[in-house]
Coordinates of C-alpha atoms and ligand atoms in Angstrom, one line a residue:
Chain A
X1 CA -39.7 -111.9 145.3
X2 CA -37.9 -114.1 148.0
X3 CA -40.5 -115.4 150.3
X4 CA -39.5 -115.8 153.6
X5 CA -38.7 -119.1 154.7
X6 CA -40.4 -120.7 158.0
X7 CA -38.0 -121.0 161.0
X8 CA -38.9 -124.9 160.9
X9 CA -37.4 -125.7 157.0
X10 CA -34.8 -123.4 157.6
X11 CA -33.8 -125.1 160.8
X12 CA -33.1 -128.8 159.2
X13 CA -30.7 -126.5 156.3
X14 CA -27.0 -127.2 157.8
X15 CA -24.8 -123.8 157.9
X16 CA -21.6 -123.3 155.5
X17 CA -20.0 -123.9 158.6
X18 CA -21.3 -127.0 159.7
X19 CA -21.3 -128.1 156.4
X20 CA -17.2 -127.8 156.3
X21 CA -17.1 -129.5 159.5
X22 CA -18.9 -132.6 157.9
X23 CA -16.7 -132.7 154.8
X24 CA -13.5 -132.1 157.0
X25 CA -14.7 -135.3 158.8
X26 CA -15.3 -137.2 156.2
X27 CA -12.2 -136.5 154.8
X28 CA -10.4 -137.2 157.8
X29 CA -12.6 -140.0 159.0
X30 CA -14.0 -141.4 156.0
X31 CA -17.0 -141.1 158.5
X32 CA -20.4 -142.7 156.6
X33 CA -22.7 -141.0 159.5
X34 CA -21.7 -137.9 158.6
X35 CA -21.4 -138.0 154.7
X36 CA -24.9 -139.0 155.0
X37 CA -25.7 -135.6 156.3
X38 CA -23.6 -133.8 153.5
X39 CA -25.7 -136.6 151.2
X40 CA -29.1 -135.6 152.0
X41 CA -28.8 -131.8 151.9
X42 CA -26.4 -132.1 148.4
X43 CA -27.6 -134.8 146.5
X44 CA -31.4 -133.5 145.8
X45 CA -30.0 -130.3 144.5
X46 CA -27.1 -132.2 142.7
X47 CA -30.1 -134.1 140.4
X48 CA -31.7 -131.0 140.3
X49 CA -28.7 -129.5 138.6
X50 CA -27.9 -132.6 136.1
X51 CA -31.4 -132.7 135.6
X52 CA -31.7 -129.0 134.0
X53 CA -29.2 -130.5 131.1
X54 CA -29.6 -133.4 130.6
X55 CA -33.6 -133.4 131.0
X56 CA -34.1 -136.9 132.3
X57 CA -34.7 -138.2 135.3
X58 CA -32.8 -141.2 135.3
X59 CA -29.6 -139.3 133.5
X60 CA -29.3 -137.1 136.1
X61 CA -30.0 -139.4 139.1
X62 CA -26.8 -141.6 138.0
X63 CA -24.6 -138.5 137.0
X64 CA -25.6 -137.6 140.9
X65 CA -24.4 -140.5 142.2
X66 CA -21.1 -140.5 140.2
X67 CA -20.5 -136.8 141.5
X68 CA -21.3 -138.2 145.5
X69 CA -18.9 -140.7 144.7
X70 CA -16.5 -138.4 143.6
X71 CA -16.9 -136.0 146.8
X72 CA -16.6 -139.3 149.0
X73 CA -13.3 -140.3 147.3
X74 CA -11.9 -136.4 147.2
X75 CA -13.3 -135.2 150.7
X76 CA -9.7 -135.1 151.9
X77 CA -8.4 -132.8 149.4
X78 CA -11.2 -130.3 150.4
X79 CA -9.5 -127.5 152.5
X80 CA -12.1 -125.4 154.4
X81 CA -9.6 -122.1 154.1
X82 CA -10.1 -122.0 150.4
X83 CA -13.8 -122.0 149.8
X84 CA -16.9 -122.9 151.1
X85 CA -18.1 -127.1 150.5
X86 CA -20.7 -125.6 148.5
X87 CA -18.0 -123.9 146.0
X88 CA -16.4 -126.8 146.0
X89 CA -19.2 -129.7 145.3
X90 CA -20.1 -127.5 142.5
X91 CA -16.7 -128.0 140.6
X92 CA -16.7 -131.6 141.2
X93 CA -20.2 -131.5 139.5
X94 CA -19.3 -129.7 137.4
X95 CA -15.7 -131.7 135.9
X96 CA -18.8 -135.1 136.6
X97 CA -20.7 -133.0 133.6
X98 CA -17.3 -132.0 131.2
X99 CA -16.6 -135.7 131.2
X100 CA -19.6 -136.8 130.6
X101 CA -20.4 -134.9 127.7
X102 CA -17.2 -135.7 126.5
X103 CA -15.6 -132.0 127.3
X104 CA -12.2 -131.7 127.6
X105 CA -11.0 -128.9 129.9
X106 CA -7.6 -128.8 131.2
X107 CA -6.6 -127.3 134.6
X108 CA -3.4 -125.7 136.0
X109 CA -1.6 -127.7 138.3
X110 CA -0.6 -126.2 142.0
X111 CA 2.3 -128.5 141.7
X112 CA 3.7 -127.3 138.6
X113 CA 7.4 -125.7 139.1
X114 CA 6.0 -122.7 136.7
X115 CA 2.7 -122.1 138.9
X116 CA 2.4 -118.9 140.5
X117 CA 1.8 -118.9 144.1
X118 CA -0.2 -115.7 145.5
X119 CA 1.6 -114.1 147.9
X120 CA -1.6 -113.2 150.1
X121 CA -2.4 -116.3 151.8
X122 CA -6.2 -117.3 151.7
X123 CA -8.7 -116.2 154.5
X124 CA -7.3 -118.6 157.6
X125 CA -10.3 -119.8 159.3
X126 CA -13.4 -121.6 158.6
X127 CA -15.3 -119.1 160.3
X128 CA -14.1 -116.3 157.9
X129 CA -15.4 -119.0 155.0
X130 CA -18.5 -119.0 156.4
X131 CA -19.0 -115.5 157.0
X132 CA -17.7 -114.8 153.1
X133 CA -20.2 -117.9 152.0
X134 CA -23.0 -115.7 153.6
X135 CA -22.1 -112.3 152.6
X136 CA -21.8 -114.0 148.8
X137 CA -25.9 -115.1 149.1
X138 CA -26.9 -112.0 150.4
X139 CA -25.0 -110.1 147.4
X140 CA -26.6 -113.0 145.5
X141 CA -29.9 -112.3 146.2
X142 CA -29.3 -108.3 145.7
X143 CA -28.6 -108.6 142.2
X144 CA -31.2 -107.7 139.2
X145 CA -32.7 -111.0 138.4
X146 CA -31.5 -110.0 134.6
X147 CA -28.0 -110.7 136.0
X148 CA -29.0 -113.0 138.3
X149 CA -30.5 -115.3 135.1
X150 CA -27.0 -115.2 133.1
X151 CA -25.6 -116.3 135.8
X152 CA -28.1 -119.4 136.4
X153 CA -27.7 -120.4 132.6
X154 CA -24.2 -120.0 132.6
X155 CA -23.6 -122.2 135.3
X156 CA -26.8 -124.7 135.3
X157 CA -27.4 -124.7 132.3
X158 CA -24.3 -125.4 130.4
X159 CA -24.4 -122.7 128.2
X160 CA -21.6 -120.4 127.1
X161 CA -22.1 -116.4 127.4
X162 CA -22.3 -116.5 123.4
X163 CA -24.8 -118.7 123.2
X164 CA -26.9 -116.9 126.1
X165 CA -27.1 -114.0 124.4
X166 CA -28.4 -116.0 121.4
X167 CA -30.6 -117.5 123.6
X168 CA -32.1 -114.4 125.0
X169 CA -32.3 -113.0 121.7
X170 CA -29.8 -109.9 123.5
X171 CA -26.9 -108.4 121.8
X172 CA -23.7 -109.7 123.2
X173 CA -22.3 -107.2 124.4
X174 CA -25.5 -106.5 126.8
X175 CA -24.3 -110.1 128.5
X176 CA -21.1 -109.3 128.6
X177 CA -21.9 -106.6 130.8
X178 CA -24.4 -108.1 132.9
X179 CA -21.4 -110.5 133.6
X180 CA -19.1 -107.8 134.3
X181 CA -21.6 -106.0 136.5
X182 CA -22.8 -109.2 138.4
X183 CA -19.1 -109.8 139.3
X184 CA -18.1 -106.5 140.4
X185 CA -20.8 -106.4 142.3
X186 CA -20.1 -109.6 144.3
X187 CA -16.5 -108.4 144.7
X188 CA -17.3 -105.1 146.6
X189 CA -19.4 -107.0 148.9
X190 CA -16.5 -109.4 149.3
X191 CA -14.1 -106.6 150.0
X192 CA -16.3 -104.5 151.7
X193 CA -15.5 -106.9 155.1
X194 CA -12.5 -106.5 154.6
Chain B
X1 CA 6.6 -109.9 137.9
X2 CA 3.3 -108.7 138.3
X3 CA 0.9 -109.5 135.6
X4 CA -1.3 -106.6 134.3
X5 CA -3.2 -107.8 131.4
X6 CA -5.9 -110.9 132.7
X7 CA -8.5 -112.7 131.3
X8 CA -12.0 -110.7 131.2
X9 CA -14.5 -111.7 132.9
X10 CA -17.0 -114.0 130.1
X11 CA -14.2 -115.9 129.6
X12 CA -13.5 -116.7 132.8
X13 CA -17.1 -117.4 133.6
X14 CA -17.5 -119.7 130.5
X15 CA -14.1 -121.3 132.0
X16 CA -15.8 -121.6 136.2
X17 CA -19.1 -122.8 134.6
X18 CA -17.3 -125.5 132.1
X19 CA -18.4 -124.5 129.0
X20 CA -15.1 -123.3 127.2
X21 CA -14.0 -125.5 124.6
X22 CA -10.5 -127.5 125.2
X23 CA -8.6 -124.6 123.2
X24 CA -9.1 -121.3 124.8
X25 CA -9.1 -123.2 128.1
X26 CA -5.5 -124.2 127.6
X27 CA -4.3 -120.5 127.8
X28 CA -7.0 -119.8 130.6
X29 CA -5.5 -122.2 132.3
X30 CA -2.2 -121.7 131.9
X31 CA -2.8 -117.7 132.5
X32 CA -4.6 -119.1 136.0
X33 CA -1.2 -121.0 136.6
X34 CA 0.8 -118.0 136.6
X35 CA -1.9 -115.2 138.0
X36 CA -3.0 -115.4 141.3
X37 CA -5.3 -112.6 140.4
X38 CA -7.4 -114.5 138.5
X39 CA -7.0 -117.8 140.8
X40 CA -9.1 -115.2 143.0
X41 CA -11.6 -114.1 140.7
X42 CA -12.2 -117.8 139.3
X43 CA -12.9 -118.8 143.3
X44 CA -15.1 -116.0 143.8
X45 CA -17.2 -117.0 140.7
X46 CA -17.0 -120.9 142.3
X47 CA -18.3 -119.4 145.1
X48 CA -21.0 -117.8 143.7
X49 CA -22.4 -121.0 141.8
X50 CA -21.8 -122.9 145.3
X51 CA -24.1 -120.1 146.9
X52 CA -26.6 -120.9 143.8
X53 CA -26.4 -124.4 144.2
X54 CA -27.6 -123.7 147.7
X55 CA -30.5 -121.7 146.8
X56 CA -31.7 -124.9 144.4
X57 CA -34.5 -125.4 146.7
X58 CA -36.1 -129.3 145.5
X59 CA -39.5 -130.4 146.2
X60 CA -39.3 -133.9 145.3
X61 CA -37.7 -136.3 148.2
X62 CA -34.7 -138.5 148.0
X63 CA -36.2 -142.0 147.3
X64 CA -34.2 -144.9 147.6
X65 CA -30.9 -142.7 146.6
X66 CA -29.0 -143.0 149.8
X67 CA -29.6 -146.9 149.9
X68 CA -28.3 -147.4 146.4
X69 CA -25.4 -144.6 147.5
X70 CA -24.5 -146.8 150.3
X71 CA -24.7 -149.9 148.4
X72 CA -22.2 -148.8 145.7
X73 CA -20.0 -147.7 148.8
X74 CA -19.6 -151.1 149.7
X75 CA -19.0 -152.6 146.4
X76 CA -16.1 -150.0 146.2
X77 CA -14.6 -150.6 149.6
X78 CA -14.1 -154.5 148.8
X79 CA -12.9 -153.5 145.0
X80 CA -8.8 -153.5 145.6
X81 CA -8.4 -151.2 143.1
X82 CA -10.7 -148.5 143.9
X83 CA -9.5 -149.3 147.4
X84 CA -6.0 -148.5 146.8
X85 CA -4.6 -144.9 147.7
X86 CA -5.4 -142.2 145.3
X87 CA -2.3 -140.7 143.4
X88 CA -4.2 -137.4 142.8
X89 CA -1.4 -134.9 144.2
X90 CA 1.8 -135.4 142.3
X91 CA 4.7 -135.2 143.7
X92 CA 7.4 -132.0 142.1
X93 CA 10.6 -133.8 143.3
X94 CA 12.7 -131.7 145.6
X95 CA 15.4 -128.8 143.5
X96 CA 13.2 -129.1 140.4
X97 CA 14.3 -125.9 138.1
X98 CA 11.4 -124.0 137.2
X99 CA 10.2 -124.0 134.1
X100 CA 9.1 -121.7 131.8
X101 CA 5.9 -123.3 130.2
X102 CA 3.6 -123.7 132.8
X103 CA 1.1 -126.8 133.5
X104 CA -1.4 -127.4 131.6
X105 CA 0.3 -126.5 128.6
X106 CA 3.8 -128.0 129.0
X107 CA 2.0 -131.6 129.0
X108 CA 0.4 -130.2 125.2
X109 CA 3.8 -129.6 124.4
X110 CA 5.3 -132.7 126.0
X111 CA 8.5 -130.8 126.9
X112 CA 9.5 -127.3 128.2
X113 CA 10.9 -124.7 126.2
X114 CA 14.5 -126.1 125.3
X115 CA 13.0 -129.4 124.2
X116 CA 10.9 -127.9 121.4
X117 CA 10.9 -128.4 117.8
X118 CA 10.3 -125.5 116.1
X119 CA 9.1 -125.1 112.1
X120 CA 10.1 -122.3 110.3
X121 CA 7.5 -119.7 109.6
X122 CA 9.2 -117.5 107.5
X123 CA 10.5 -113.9 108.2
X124 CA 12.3 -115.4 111.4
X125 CA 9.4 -116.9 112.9
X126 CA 8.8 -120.2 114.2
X127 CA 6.0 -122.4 115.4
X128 CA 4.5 -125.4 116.6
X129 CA 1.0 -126.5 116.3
X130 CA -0.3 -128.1 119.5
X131 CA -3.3 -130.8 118.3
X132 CA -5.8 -131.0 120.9
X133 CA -9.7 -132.5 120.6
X134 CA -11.3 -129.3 119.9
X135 CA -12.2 -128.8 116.4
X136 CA -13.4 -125.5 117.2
X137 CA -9.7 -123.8 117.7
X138 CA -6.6 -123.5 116.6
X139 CA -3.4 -123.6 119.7
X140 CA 0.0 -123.0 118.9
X141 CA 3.2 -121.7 120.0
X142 CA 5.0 -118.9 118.2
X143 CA 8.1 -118.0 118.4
X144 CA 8.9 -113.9 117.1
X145 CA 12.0 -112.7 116.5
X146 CA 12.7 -109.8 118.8
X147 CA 11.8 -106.4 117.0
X148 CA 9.5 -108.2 114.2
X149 CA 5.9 -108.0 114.2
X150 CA 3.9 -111.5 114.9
X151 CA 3.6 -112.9 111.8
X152 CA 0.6 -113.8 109.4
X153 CA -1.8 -111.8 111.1
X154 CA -5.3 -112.0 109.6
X155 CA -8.1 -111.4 112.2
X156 CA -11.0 -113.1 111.8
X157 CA -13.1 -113.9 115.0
X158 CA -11.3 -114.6 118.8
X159 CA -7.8 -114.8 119.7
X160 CA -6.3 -115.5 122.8
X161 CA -2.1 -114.9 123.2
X162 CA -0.7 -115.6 126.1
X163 CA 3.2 -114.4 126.8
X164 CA 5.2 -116.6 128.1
X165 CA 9.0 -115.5 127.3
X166 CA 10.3 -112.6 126.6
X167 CA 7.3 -109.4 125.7
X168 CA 5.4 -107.6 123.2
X169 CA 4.1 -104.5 122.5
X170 CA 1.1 -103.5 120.9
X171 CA 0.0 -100.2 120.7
X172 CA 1.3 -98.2 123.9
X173 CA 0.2 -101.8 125.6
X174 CA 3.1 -103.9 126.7
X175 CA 2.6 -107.4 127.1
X176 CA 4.8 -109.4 129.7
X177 CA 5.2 -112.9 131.2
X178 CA 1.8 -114.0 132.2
X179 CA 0.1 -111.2 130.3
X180 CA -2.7 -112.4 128.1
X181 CA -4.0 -110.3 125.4
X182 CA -7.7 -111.2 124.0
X183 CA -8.7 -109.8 120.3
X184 CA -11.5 -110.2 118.3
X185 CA -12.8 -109.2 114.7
X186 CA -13.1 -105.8 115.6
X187 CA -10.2 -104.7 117.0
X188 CA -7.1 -103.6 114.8
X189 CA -4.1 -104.5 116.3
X190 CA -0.3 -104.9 115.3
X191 CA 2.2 -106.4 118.3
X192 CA 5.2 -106.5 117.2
X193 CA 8.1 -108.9 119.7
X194 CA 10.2 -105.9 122.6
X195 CA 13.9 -105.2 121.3
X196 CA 16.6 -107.6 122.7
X197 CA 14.7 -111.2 122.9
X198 CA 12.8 -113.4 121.1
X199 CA 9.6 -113.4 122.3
X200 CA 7.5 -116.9 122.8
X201 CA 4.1 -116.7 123.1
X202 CA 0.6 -119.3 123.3
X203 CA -1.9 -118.2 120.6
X204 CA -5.4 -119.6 120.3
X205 CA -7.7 -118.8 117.5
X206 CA -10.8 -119.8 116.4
X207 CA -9.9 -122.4 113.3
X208 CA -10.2 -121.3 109.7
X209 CA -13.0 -123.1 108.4
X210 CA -12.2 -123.7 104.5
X211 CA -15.8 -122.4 103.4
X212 CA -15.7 -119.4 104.7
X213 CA -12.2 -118.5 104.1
X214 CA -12.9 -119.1 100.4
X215 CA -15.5 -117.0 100.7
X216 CA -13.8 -114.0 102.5
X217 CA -11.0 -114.5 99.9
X218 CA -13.4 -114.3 97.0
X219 CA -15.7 -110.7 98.8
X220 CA -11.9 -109.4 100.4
X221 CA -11.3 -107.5 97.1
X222 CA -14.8 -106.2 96.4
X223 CA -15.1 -104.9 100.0
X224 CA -11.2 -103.5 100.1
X225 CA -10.9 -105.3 103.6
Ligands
ZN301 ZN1 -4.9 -112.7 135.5
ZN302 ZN1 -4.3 -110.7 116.6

């Protein structure tokens, strides 16, 4: 079902790589030029995503902008050895959407005397990010599109696994499982480099 | 310490996506502080929405988006306050103890373990109840005497408990530090607090709506439940 994309739209798409490189700049740099590159591949998809919960236009255009803003004003805590910029501009989205629906969720704190630090550092090099980033669509793309859709209203959509099921009119624990199976799945690819 | 019993893998996907109410994410969260285990797991699903974000693919074009972008950029820039250094990383002075209740939970609390004000629960047990926004739950902390069985234990819907001194076993199941242990209606279960030490522990349930409780009260003795 995935058509393949023309060599010409694919070219003007950024890598995960490159995209790190931009964000690491603008961190560094707080260089305009080059958030405007991170702007106009993120922002379009950005309303996109607002747009499939709070189904207006104008809603989602300004909880867009707010999340920019807030990947302008946090570019320097992005590190490149923890995730890919995609990962990452989805949780600030994502905390953009909690707050503005009035959510509360509280995080754990890597600062906290109590927090657990894992004794198997994180992958060292952007270049392993962006190979793990690519191996993650691929597995993406592999899945059933029955796990493939939990996952899309889970994380788009704002709705909890519960409520999917209710949605779907499926039993819960058939969710459950397509959530268990979707994720083992992506991990075996993941370790499979390793 | 090694953790062995983590969150499964709805919760943590309603926790990566956002859509876990205020009281079950304060023991995901706290779990996450102490298990680097499921620090991993939560990036991998991260990743996994990043890599779906990137598949978004959008037809219609930008508009004047960047402009207005740009326009707010300024505004901020001459703004002193937004212009001021952010204070987002705090700071854990130097030679700080550790403590036993981890972040974001020690904040509910408002102090760590030996600055806690404990109410009686009878039998030996104590609690405190930890208000947060979410009508939807119930957080506390309990506090079970070692050897005694956790106290007024009805089941009805999701519980979350989280250990976080001393253990307790349920079943053949031991429950440490950092282990979390997630129940629901149908599951029959009876921890009772490890020999030798008290054992203090994060419980979240779903809140006992009055209605309903009346209800199961009045049916309890027809249905011998
Ligand atoms: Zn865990
Ligand atoms: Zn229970």
């Amino acid at each position: 079902m995935t058509k393949p994309k023309t060599p010409a739209s694919k070219a003007a798409e950024p890598t995960p790589a490159q995209l790190a490189t931009l964000l690491v700049t603008v961190g560094r740099d707080r260089d305009v030029e080059a958030f405007e590159a991170l702007f106009r591949f993120y922002a379009p998809k950005i309303r996109a995503f607002m747009a499939l919960k709070t189904k207006d236009r104008q809603a989602a255009e300004e909880l867009m902008q707010e999340t920019m803003m807030a990947v302008w004003s946090k570019s320097a805590q992005f590190d490149p050895a923890r995730g890919t910029v995609s990962a990452w501009v989805f949780t600030v989205a994502r905390n953009i959407r909690i707050d503005a629906y009035r959510r509360k969720q509280p995080m754990f704190d890597p600062q906290d005397p109590a927090f657990v630090a894992d004794d198997i550092p994180p992958a060292d090099s952007e270049f392993e990010q962006a190979q793990e980033a690519d191996l993650l669509r691929r597995a993406l793309s592999t899945l059933p599109s029955e796990q493939q859709d939990v996952l899309k209203k889970a994380f788009f959509e704002d709705i909890p696994h519960s409520a999917i099921a209710q949605q779907m009119n499926l039993p819960l624990g058939t969710v459950k499982s397509r959530i268990r199976l979707a994720f083992a799945k992506l991990r075996t690819a993941l370790e499979d480099r390793r | 310490m090694k953790v062995r019993h983590h969150i499964s893998e709805e919760m943590l996907l309603d926790y990566a996506a956002g859509t876990l109410s205020e009281g079950w994410s304060i023991a995901i969260a706290s779990h996450l502080a102490l298990c680097p285990a499921c620090r991993n797991h939560l990036s991998a699903m991260e990743g996994a929405a990043g890599a779906l974000l990137d598949k978004i693919s959008v037809s219609d074009d930008l508009g004047d988006s960047w402009n207005r972008f740009r326009t707010r950029l300024k505004e901020k820039a001459t703004d002193p306050e937004a212009a001021a250094p952010g204070n987002s990383v705090r700071a854990v002075p130097p030679g700080t103890p550790s403590a036993v209740l981890p972040e974001p939970l020690r904040s509910y609390v408002g102090s760590d373990v030996d600055g806690l004000k404990w109410r009686a629960l009878g039998r030996g047990a104590y609690q405190i109840r930890i208000p947060t926004s979410d009508p939807s739950t119930q957080v506390r902390l309990l506090r079970i005497p070692a050897g005694k069985p956790v106290p007024e234990h009805t089941h009805r819907g999701r519980e979350l408990t989280l250990v976080l001194s001393g253990s307790f076993r349920d079943g053949n199941k031991l429950f440490e530090r950092g282990d979390m242990e997630e129940a629901d209606d149908d599951l029959l279960h009876t921890p009772v607090a490890t020999e030798g030490e008290d054992c203090i522990c994060l419980a979240v349930t779903e809140a006992p709506l009055k209605f309903t409780s009346w209800i199961v009260r009045m049916i309890q003795p027809i249905l011998k439940i």
